GROMACS .gro file of N, CA and C in nm:
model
  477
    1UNK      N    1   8.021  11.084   9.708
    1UNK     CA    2   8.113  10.975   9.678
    1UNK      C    3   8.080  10.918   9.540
    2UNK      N    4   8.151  10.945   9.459
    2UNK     CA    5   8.136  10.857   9.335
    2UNK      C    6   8.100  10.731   9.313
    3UNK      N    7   8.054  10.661   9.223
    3UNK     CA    8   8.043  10.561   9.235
    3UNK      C    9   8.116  10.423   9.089
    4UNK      N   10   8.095  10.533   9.010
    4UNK     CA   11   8.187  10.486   8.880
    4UNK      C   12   8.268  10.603   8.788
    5UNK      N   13   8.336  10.525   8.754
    5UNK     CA   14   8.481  10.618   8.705
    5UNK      C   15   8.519  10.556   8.588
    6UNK      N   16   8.515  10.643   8.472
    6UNK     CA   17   8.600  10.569   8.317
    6UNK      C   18   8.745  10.605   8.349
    7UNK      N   19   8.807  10.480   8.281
    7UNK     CA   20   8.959  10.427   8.319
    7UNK      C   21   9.002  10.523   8.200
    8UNK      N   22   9.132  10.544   8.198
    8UNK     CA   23   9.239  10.497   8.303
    8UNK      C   24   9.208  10.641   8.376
    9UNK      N   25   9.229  10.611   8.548
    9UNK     CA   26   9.249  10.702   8.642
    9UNK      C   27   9.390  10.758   8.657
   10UNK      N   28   9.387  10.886   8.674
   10UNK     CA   29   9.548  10.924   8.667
   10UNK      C   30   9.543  10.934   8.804
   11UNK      N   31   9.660  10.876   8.921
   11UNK     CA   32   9.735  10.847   9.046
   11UNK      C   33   9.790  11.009   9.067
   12UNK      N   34   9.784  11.100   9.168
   12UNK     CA   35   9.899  11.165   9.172
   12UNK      C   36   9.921  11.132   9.299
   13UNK      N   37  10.040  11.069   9.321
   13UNK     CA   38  10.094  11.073   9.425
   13UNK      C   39  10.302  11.130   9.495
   14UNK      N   40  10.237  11.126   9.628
   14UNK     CA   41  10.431  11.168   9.663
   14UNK      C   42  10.546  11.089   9.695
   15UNK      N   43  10.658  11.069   9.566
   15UNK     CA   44  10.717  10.973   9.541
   15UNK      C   45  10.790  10.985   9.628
   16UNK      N   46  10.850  11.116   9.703
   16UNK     CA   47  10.932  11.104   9.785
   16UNK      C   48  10.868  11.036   9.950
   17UNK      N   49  10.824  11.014   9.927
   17UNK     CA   50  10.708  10.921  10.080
   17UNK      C   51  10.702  10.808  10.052
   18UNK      N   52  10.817  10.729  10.169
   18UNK     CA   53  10.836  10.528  10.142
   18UNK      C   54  10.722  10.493  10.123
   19UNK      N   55  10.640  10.504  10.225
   19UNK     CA   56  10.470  10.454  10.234
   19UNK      C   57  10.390  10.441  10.102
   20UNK      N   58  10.384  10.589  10.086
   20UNK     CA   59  10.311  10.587   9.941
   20UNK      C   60  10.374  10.557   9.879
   21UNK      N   61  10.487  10.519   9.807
   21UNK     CA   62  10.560  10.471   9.656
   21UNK      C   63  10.533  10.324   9.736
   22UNK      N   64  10.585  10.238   9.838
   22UNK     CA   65  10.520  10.118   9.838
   22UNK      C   66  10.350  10.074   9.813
   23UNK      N   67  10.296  10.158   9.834
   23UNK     CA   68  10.180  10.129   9.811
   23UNK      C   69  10.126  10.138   9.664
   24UNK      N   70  10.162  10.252   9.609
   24UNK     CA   71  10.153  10.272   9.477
   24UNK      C   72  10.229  10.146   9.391
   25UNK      N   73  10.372  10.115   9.414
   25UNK     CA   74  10.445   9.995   9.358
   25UNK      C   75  10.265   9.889   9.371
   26UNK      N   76  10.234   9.853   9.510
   26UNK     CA   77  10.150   9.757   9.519
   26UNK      C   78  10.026   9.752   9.427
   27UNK      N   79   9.964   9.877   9.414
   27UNK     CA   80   9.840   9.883   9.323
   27UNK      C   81   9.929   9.889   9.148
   28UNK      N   82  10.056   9.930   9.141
   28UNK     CA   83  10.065   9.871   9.005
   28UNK      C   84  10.121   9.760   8.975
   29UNK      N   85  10.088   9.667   9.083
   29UNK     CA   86  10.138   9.507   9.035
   29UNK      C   87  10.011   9.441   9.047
   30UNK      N   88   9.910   9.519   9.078
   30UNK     CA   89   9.761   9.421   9.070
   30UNK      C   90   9.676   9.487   8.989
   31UNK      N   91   9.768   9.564   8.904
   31UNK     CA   92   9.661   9.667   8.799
   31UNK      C   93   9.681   9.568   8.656
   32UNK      N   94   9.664   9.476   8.622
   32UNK     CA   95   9.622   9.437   8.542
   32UNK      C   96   9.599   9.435   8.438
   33UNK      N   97   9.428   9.525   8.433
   33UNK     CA   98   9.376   9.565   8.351
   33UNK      C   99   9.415   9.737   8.284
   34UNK      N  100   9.543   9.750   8.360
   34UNK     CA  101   9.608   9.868   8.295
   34UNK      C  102   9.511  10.050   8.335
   35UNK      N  103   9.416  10.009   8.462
   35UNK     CA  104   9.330  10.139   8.459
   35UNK      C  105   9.372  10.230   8.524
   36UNK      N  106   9.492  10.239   8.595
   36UNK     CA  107   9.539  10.349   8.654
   36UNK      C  108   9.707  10.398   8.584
   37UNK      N  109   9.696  10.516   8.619
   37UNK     CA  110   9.861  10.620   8.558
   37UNK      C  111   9.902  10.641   8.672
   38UNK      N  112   9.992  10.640   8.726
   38UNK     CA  113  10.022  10.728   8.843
   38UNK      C  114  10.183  10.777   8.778
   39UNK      N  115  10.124  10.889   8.878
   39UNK     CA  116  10.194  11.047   8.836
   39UNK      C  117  10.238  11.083   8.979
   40UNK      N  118  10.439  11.086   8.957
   40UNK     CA  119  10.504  11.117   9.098
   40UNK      C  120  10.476  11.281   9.147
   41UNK      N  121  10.421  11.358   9.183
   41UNK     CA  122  10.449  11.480   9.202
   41UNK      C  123  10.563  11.537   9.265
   42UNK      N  124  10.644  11.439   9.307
   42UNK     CA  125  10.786  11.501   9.382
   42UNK      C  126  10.865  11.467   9.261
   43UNK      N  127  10.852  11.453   9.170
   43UNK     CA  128  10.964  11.447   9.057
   43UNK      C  129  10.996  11.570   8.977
   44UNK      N  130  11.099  11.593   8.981
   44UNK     CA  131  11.147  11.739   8.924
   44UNK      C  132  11.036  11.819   8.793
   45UNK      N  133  11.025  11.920   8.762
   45UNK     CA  134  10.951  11.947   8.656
   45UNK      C  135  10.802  11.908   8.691
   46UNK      N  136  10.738  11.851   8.779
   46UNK     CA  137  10.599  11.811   8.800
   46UNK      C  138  10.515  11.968   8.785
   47UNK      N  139  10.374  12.007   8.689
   47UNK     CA  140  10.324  12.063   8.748
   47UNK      C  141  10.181  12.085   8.762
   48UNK      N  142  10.128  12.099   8.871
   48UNK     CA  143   9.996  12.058   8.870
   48UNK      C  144   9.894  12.165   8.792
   49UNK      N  145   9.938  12.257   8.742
   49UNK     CA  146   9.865  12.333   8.696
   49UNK      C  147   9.760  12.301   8.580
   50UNK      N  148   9.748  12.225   8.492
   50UNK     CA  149   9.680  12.163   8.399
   50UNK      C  150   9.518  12.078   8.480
   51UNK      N  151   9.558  12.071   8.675
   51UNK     CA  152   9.414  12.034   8.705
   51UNK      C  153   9.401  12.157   8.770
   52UNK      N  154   9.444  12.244   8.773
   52UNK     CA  155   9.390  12.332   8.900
   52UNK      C  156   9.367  12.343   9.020
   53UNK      N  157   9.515  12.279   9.023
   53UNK     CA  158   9.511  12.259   9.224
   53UNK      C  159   9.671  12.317   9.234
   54UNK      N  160   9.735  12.384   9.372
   54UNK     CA  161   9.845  12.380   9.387
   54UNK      C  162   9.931  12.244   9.429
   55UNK      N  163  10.038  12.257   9.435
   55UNK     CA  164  10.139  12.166   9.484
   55UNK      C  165  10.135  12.128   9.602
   56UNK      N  166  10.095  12.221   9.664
   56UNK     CA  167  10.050  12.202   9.827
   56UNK      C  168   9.919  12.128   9.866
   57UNK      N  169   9.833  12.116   9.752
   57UNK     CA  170   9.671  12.120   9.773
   57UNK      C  171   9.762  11.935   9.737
   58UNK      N  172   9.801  11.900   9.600
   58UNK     CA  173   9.833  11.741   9.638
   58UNK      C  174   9.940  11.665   9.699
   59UNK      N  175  10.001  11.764   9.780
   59UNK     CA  176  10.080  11.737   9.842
   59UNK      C  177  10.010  11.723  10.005
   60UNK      N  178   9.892  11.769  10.034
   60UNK     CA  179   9.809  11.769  10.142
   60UNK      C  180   9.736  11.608  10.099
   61UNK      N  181   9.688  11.571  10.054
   61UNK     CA  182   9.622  11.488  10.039
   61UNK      C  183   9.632  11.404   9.897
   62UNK      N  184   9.611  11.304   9.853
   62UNK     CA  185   9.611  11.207   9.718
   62UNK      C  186   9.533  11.231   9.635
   63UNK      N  187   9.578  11.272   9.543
   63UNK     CA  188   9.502  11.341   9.387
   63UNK      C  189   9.460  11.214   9.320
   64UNK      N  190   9.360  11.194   9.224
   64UNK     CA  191   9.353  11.171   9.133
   64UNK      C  192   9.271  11.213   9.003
   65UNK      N  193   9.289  11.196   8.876
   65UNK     CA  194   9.248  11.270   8.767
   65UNK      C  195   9.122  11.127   8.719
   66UNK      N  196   9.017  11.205   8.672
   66UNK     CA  197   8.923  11.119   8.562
   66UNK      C  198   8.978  11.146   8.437
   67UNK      N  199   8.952  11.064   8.347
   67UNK     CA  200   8.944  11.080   8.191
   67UNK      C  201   8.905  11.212   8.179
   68UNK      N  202   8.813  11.265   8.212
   68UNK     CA  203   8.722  11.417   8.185
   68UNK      C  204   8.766  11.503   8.242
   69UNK      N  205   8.879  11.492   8.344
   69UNK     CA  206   8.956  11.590   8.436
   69UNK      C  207   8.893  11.617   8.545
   70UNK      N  208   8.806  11.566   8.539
   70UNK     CA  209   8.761  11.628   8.728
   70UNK      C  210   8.840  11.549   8.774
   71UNK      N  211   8.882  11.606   8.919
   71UNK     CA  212   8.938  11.505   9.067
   71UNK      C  213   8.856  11.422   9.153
   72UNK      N  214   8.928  11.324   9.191
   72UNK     CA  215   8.907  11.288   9.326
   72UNK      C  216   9.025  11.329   9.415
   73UNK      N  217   8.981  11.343   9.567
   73UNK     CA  218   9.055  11.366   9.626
   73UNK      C  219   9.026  11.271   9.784
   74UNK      N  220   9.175  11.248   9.834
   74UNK     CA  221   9.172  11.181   9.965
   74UNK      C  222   9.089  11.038   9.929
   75UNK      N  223   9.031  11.026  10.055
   75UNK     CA  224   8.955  10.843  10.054
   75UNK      C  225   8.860  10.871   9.886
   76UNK      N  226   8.846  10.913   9.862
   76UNK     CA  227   8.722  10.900   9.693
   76UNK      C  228   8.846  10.842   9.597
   77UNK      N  229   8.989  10.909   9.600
   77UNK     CA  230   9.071  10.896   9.485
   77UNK      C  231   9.147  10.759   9.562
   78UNK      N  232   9.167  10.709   9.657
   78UNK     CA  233   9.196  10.562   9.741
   78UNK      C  234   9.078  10.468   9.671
   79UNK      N  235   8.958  10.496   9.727
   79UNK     CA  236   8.833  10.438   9.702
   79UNK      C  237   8.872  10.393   9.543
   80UNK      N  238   8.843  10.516   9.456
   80UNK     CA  239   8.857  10.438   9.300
   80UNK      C  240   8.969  10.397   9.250
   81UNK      N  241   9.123  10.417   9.328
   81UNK     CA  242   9.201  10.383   9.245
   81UNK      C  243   9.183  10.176   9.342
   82UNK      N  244   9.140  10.196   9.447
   82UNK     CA  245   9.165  10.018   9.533
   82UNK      C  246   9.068   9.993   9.439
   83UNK      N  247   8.906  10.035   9.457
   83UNK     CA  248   8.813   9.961   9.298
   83UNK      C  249   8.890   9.896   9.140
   84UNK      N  250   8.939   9.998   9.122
   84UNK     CA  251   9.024   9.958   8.986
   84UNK      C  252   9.077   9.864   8.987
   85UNK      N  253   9.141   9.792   9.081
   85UNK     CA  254   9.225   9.685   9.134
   85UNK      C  255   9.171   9.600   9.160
   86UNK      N  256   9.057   9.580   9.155
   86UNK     CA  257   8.985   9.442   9.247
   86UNK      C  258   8.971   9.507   9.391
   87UNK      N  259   9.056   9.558   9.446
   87UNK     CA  260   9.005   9.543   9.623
   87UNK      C  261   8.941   9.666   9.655
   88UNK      N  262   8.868   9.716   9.565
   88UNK     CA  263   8.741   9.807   9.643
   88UNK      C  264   8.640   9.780   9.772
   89UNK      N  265   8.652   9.637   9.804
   89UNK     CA  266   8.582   9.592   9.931
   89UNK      C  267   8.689   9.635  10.019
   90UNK      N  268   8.789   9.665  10.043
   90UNK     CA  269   8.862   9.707  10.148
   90UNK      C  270   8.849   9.846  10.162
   91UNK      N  271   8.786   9.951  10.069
   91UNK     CA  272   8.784  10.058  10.128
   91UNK      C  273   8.622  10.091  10.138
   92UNK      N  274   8.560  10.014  10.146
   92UNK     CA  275   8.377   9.987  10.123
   92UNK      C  276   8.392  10.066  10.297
   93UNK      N  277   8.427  10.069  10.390
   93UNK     CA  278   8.389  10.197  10.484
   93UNK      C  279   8.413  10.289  10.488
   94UNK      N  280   8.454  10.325  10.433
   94UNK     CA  281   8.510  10.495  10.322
   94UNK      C  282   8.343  10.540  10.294
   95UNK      N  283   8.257  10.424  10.244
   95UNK     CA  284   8.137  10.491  10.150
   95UNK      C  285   8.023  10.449  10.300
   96UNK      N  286   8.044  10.399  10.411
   96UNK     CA  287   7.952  10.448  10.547
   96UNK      C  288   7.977  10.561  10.542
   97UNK      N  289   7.834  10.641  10.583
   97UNK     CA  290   7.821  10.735  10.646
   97UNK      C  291   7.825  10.799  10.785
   98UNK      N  292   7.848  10.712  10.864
   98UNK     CA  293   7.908  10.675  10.980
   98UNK      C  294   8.055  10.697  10.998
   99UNK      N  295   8.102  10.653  10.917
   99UNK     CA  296   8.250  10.622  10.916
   99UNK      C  297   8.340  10.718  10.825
  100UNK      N  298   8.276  10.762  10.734
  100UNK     CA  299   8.306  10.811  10.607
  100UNK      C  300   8.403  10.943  10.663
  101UNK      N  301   8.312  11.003  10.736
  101UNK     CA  302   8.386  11.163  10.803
  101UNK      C  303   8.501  11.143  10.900
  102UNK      N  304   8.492  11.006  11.012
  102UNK     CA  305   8.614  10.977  11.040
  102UNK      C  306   8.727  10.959  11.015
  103UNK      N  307   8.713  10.837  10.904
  103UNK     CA  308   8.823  10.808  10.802
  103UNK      C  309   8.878  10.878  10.726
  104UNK      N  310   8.805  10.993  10.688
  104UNK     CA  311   8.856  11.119  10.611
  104UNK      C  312   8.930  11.181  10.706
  105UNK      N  313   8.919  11.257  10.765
  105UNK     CA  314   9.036  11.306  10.861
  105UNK      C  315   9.156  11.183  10.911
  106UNK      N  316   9.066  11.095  10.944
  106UNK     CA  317   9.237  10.991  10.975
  106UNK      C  318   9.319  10.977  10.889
  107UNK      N  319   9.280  10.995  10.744
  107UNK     CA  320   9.365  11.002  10.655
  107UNK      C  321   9.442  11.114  10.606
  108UNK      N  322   9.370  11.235  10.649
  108UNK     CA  323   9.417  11.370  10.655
  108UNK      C  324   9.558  11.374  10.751
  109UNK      N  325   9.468  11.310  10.883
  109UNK     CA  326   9.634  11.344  10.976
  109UNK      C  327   9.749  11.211  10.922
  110UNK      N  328   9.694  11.105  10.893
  110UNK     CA  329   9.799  11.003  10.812
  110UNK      C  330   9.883  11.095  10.697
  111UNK      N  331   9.852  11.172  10.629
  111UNK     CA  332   9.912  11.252  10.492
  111UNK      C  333  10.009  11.343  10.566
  112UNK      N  334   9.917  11.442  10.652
  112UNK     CA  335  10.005  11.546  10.692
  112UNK      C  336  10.170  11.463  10.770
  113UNK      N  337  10.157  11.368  10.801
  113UNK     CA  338  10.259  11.308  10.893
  113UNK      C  339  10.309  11.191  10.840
  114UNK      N  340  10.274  11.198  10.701
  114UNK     CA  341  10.336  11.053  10.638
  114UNK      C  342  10.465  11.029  10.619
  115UNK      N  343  10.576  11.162  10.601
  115UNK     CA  344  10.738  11.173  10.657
  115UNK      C  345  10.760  11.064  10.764
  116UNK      N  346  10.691  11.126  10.894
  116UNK     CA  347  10.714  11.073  11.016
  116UNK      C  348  10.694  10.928  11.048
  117UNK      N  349  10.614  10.918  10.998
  117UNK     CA  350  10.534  10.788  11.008
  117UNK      C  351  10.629  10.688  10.901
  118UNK      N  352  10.663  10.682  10.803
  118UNK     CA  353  10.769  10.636  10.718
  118UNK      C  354  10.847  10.600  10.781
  119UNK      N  355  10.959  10.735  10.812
  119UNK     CA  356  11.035  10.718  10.905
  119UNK      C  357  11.035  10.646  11.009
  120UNK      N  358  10.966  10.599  11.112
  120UNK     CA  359  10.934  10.530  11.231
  120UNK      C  360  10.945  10.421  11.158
  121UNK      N  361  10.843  10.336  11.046
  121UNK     CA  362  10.834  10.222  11.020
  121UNK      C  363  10.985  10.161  10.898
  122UNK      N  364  11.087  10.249  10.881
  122UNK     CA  365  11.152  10.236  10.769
  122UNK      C  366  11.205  10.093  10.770
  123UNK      N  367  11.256  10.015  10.890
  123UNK     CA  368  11.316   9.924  10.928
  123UNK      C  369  11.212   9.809  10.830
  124UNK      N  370  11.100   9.800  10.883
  124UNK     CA  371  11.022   9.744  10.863
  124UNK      C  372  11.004   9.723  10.721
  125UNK      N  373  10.959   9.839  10.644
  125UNK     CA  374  10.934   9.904  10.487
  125UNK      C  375  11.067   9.816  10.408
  126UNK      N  376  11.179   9.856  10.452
  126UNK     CA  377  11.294   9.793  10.391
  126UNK      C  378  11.277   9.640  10.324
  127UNK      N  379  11.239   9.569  10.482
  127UNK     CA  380  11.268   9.413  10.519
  127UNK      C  381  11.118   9.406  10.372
  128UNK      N  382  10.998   9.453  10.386
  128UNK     CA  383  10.901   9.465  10.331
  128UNK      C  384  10.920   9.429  10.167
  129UNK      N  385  10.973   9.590  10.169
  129UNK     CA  386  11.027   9.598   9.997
  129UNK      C  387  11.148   9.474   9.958
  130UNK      N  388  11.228   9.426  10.031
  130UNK     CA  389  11.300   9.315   9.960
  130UNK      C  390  11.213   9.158   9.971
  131UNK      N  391  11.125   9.141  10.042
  131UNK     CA  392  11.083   9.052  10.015
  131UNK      C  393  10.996   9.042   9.940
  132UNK      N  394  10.897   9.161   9.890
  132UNK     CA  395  10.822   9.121   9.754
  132UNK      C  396  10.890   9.129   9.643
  133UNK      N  397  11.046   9.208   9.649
  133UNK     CA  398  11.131   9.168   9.542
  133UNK      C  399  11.183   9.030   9.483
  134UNK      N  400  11.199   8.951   9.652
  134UNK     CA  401  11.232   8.854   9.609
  134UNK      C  402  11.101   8.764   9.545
  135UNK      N  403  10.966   8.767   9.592
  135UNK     CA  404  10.889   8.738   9.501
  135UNK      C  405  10.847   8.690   9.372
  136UNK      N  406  10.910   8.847   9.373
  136UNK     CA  407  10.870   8.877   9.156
  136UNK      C  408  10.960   8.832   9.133
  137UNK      N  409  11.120   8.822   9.184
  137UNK     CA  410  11.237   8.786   9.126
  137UNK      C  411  11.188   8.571   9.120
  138UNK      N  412  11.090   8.578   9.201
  138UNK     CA  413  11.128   8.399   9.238
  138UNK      C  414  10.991   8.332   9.106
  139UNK      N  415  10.833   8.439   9.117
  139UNK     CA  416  10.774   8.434   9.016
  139UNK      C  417  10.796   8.425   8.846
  140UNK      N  418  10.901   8.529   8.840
  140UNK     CA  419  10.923   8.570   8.756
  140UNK      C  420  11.030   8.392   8.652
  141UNK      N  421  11.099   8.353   8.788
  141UNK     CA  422  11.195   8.227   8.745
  141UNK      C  423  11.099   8.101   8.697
  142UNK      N  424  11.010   8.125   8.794
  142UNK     CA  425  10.922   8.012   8.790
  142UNK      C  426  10.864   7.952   8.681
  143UNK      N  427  10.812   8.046   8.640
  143UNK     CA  428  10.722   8.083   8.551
  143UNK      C  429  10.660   8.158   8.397
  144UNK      N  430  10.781   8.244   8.427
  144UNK     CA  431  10.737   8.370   8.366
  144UNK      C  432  10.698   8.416   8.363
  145UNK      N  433  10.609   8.477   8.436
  145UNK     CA  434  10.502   8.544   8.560
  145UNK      C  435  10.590   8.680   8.611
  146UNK      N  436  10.633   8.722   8.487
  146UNK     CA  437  10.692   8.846   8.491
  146UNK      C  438  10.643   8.983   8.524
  147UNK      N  439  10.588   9.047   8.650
  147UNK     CA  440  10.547   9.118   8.670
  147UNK      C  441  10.607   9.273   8.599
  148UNK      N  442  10.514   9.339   8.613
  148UNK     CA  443  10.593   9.455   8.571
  148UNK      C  444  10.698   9.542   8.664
  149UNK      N  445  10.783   9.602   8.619
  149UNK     CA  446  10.875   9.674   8.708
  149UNK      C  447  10.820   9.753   8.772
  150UNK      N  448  10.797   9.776   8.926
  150UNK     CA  449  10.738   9.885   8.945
  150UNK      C  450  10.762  10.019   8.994
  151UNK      N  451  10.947  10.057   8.943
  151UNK     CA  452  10.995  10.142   8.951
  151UNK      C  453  10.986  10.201   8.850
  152UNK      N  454  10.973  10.134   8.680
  152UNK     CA  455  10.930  10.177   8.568
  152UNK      C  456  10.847  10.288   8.565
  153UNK      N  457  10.856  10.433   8.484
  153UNK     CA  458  10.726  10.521   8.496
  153UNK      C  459  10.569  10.443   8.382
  154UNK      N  460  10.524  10.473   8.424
  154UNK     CA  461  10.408  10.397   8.317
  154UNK      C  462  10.397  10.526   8.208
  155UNK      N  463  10.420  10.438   8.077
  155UNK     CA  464  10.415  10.475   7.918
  155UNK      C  465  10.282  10.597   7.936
  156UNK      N  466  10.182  10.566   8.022
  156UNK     CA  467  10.095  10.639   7.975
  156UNK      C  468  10.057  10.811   8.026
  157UNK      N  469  10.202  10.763   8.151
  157UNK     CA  470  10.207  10.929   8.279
  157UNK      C  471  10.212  11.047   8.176
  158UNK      N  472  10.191  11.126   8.199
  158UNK     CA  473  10.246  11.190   8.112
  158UNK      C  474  10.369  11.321   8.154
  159UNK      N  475  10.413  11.273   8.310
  159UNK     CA  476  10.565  11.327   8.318
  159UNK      C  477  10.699  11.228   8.306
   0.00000   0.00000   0.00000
């Protein structure tokens, strides 16, 4: 398990999966300090060949890139991209050893079935996604506390 990572981390994740693009939207409205890219792999033209994994290999599980190109993969690439964010204490049982091998597979069968699982919760996801819209829309009046768009691709993806 890693323990430190030079920024910016590149995200690959699957845009076509409600779950993950809400979640991803979520870590780039508390990214801040600008240390993560995320990179849709379900977007036309995507190709992973430049890390040396297939389409299937991050389409099985959540990629992410270092500055230096090595990966993380599954809970390690969760682990550093929630660190980056401030909430690395929420995935601090990721790094038990106890726990570590569990959570890895729960997240394995969470990936393989994240369609399904979407699906089931969509009702929910919907009501979800319009109310942190209305949020940023109510922040944004307030204040100017203009969050960033987080349908925007980030300047720095490089698809």
């Amino acid at each position: 398990m890693p323990t430190t990572t030079a920024y910016p981390l590149m995200l690959f994740f699957d845009g076509a999966c409600p779950l993950c693009r809400l979640e991803m939207d979520r870590l780039r409205e508390r990214d801040g300090l600008r240390r993560l890219v995320f990179v849709d792999i379900a977007e036309p033209g995507f190709d992973p060949a430049p890390w040396a994994v297939t389409l299937a290999d991050m389409q099985a599980l959540i990629h992410a890139a270092r500055p230096d190109g090595s990966l993380l993969i599954g809970i390690d690439a969760l682990h550093q991209a929630y660190t980056a964010v401030g909430l690395g204490h929420w995935t601090v049982p990721t790094t038990l050893p106890g726990l570590r091998p569990l959570l890895g597979r729960a997240y394995a069968l969470f990936a393989r079935r994240r369609y399904q699982t979407s699906a089931m919760l969509m009702p929910w996801l919907t009501r979800l996604e319009a109310a942190r819209a209305l949020r940023r829309t109510q922040a944004c009046a307030a204040g100017g506390n203009c969050p960033v768009n987080p349908t925007q691709t980030d300047e720095r993806s490089p698809v």
